[in-house]
mmCIF file of C-alpha atoms in Angstrom:
data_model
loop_
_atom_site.group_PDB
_atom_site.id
_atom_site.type_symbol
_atom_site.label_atom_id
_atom_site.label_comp_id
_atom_site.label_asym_id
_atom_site.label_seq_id
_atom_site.Cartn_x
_atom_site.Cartn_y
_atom_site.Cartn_z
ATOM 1 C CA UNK A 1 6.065 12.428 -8.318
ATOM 2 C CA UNK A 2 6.395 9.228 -10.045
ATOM 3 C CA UNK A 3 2.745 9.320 -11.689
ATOM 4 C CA UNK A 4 1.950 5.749 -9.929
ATOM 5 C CA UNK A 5 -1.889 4.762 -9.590
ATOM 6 C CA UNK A 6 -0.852 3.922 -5.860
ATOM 7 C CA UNK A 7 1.212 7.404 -5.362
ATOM 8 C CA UNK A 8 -1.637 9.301 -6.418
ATOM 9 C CA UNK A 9 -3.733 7.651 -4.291
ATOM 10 C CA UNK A 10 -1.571 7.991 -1.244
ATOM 11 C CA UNK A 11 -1.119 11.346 -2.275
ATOM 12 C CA UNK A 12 -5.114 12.199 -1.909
ATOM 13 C CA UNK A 13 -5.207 10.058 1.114
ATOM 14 C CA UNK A 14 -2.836 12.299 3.151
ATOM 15 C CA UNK A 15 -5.000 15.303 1.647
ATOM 16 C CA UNK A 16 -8.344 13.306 2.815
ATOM 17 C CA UNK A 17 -6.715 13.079 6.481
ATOM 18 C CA UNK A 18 -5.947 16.442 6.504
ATOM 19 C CA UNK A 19 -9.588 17.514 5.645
ATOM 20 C CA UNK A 20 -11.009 15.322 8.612
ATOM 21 C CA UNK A 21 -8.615 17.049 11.493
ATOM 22 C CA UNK A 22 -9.570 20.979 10.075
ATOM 23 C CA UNK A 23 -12.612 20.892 8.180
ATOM 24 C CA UNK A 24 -15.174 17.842 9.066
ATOM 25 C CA UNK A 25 -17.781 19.272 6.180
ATOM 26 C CA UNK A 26 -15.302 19.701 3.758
ATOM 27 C CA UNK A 27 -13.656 16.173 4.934
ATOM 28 C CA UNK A 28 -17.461 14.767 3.291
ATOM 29 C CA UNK A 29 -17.117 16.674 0.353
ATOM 30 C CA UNK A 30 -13.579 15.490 -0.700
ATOM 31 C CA UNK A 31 -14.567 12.021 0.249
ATOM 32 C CA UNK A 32 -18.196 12.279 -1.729
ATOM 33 C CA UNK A 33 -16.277 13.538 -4.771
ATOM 34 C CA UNK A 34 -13.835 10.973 -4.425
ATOM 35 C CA UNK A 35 -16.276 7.966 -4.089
ATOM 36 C CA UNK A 36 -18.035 10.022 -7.591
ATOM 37 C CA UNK A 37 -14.638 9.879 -9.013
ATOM 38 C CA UNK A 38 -14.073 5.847 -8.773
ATOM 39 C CA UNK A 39 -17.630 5.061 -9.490
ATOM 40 C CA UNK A 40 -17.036 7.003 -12.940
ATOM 41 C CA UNK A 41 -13.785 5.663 -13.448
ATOM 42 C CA UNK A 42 -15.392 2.187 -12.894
ATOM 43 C CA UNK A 43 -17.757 2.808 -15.556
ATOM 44 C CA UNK A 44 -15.996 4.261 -18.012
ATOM 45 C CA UNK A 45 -13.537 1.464 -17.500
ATOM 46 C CA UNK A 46 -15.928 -1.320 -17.865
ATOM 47 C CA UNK A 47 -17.953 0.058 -20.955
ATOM 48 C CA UNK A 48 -15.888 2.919 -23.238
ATOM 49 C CA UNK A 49 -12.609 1.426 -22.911
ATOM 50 C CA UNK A 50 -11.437 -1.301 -25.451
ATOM 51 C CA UNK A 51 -11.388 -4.289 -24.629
ATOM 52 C CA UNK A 52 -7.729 -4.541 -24.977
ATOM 53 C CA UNK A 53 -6.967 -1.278 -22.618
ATOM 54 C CA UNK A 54 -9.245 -2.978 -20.203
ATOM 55 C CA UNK A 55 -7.421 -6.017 -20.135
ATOM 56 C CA UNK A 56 -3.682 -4.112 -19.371
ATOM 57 C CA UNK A 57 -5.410 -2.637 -16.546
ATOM 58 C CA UNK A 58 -6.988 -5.730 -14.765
ATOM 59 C CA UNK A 59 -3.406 -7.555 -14.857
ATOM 60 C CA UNK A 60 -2.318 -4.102 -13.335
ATOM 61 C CA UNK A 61 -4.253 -4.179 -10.599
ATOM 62 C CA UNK A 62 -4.838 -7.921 -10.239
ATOM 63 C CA UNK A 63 -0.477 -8.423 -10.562
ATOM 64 C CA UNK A 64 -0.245 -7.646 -6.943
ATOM 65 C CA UNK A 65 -2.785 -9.815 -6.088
ATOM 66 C CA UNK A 66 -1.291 -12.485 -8.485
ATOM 67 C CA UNK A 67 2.086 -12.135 -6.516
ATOM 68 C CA UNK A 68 1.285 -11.614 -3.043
ATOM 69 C CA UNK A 69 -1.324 -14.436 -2.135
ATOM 70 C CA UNK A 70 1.147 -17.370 -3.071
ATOM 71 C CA UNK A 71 3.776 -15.094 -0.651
ATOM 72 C CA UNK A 72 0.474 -14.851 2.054
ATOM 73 C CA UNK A 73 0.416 -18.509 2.100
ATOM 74 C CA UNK A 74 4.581 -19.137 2.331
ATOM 75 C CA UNK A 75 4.468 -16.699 5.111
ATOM 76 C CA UNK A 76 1.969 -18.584 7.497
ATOM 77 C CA UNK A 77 3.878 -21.325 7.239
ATOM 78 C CA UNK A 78 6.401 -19.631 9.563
ATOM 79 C CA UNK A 79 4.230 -17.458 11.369
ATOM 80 C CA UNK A 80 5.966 -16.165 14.305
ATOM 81 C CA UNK A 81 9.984 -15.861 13.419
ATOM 82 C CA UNK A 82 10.014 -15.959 9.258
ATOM 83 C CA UNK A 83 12.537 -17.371 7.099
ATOM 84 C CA UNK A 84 14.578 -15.390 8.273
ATOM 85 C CA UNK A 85 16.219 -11.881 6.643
ATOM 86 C CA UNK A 86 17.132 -11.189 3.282
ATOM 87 C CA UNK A 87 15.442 -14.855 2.247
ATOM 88 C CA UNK A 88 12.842 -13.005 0.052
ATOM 89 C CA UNK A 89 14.297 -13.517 -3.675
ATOM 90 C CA UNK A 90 15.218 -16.905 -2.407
ATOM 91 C CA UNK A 91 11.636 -17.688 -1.411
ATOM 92 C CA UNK A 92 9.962 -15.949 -4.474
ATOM 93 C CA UNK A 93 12.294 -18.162 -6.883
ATOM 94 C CA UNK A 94 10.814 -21.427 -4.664
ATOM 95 C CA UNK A 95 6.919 -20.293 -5.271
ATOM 96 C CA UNK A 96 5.660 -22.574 -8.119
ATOM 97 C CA UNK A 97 2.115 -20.038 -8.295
ATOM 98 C CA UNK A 98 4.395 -17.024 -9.196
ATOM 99 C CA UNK A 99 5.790 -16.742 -12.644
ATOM 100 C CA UNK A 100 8.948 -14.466 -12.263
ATOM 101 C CA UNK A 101 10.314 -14.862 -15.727
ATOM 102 C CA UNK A 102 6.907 -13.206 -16.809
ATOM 103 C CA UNK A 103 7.347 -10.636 -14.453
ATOM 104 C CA UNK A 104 10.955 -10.590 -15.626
ATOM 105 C CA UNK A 105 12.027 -11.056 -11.842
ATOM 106 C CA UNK A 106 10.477 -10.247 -8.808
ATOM 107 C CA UNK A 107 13.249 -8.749 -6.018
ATOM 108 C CA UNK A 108 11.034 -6.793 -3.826
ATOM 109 C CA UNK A 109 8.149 -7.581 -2.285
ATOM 110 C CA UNK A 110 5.797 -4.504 -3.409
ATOM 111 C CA UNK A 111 4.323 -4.579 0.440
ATOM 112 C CA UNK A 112 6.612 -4.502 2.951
ATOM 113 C CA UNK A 113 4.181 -5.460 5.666
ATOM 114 C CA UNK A 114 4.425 -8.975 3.467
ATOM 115 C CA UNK A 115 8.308 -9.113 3.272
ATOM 116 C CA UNK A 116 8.710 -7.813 6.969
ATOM 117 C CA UNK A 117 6.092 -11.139 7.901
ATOM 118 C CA UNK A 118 7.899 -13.192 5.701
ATOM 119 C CA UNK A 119 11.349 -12.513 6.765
ATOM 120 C CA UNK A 120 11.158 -11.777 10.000
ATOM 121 C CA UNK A 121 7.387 -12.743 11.533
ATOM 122 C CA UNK A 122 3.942 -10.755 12.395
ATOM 123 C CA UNK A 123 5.865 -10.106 15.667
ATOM 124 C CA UNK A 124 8.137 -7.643 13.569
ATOM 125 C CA UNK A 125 4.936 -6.664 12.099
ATOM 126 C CA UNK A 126 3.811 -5.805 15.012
ATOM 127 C CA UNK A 127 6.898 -3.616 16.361
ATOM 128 C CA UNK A 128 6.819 -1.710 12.705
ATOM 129 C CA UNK A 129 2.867 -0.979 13.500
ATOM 130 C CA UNK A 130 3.610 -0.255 17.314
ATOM 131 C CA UNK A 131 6.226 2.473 16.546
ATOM 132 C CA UNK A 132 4.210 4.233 13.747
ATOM 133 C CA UNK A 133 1.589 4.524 16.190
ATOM 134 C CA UNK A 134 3.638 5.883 18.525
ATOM 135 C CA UNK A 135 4.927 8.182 16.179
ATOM 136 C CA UNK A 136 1.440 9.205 15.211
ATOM 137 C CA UNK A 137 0.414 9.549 18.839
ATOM 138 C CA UNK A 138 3.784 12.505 19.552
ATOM 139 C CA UNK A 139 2.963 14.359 16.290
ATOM 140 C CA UNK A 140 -0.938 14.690 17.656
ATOM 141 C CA UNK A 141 -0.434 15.857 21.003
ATOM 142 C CA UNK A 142 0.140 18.959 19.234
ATOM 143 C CA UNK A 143 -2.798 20.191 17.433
ATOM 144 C CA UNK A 144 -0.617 22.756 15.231
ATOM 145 C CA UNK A 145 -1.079 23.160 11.517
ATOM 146 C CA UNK A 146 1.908 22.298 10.899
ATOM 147 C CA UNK A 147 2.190 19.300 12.860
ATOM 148 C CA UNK A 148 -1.232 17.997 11.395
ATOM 149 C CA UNK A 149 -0.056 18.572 8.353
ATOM 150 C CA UNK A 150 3.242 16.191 9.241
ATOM 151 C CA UNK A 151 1.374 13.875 10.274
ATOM 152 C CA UNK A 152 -0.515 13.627 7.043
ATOM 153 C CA UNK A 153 2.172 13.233 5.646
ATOM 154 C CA UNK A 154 3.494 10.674 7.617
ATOM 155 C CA UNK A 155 0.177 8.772 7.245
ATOM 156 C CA UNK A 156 0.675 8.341 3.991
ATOM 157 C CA UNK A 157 3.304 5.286 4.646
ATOM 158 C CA UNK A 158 1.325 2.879 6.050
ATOM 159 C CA UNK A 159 -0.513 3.319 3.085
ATOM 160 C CA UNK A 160 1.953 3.420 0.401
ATOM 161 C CA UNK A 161 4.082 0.478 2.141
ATOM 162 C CA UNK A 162 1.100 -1.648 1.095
ATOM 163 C CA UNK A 163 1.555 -0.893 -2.537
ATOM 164 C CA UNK A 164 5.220 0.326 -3.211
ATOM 165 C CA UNK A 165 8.567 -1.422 -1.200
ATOM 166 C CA UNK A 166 9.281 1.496 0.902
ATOM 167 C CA UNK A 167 11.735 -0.095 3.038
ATOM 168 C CA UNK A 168 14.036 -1.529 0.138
ATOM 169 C CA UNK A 169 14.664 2.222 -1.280
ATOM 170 C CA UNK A 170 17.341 4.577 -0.071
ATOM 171 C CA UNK A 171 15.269 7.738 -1.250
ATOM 172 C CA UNK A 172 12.798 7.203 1.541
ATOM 173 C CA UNK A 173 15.355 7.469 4.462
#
């Protein structure tokens, strides 16, 4: 809906999922056309584009990289319990490798498997991944259409928490 790279991609991920629980040849299909798809978009990216276009699009996809390994590193120093919660624009202000006033301010994390290790430890990690499984587990027992199709749906955040702040946004509740 919001016409994000990573939206889009969750988007065809759910659809990908779907295609492995009902239709295992179609399932290689999608994914064959999909792996065509990046490989040309690779290309064309690396040779037709101009060189300025390409540019805006590596610091695109290289900004969450940029952002997130300096947050890696903060976050194993305090493995286990975090920083505790709500530290996060604290922290990011602190990190000497990220340049908020480029970014013009950085108050979510953009991965919330990041800010849930950073705040609160892997161990919260851990109980986030633990009840999406368990989630995932219910909605399977029951090999309807319509629950498949909820639970590709649902697949989609684990996903899409690594790209977008899920947890910091009202909408998603």
């Amino acid at each position: 809906a919001s016409l994000s790279w990573a939206a889009i991609f969750c988007a065809c991920s759910g659809g990908i999922v779907y295609c492995w629980f009902f239709h295992r040849k179609i399932f290689r299909w999608v994914l064959g056309l999909v792996l065509v798809f990046v490989l040309a978009t690779g290309i064309y990216s690396g040779t037709i584009l101009p060189k300025e276009r390409r540019s805006v699009i590596m610091k695109k996809v290289t900004l969450r990289v940029y952002t997130q390994w300096p947050l890696v590193k903060v976050a194993l120093t305090r493995p286990y319990f975090g920083h505790g919660s709500g530290t996060f624009p604290y922290i990011v202000n602190q990190v000497k490798e990220i340049d908020t006033k480029w970014l013009g301010g950085l108050d979510v994390t953009w991965n919330d498997y990041l800010g849930c290790a950073l705040e609160l430890g892997m161990g919260a990690v851990l109980i986030m991944l633990g009840l999406m499984r368990g989630t995932f587990r219910e909605v399977l027992k029951k090999r309807a259409p319509e629950t498949t199709a909820l639970f590709c749906g649902l697949s989609t955040i684990p996903i899409g928490i690594f790209f977008h702040s899920y947890m910091n946004y009202v909408n998603v509740g």
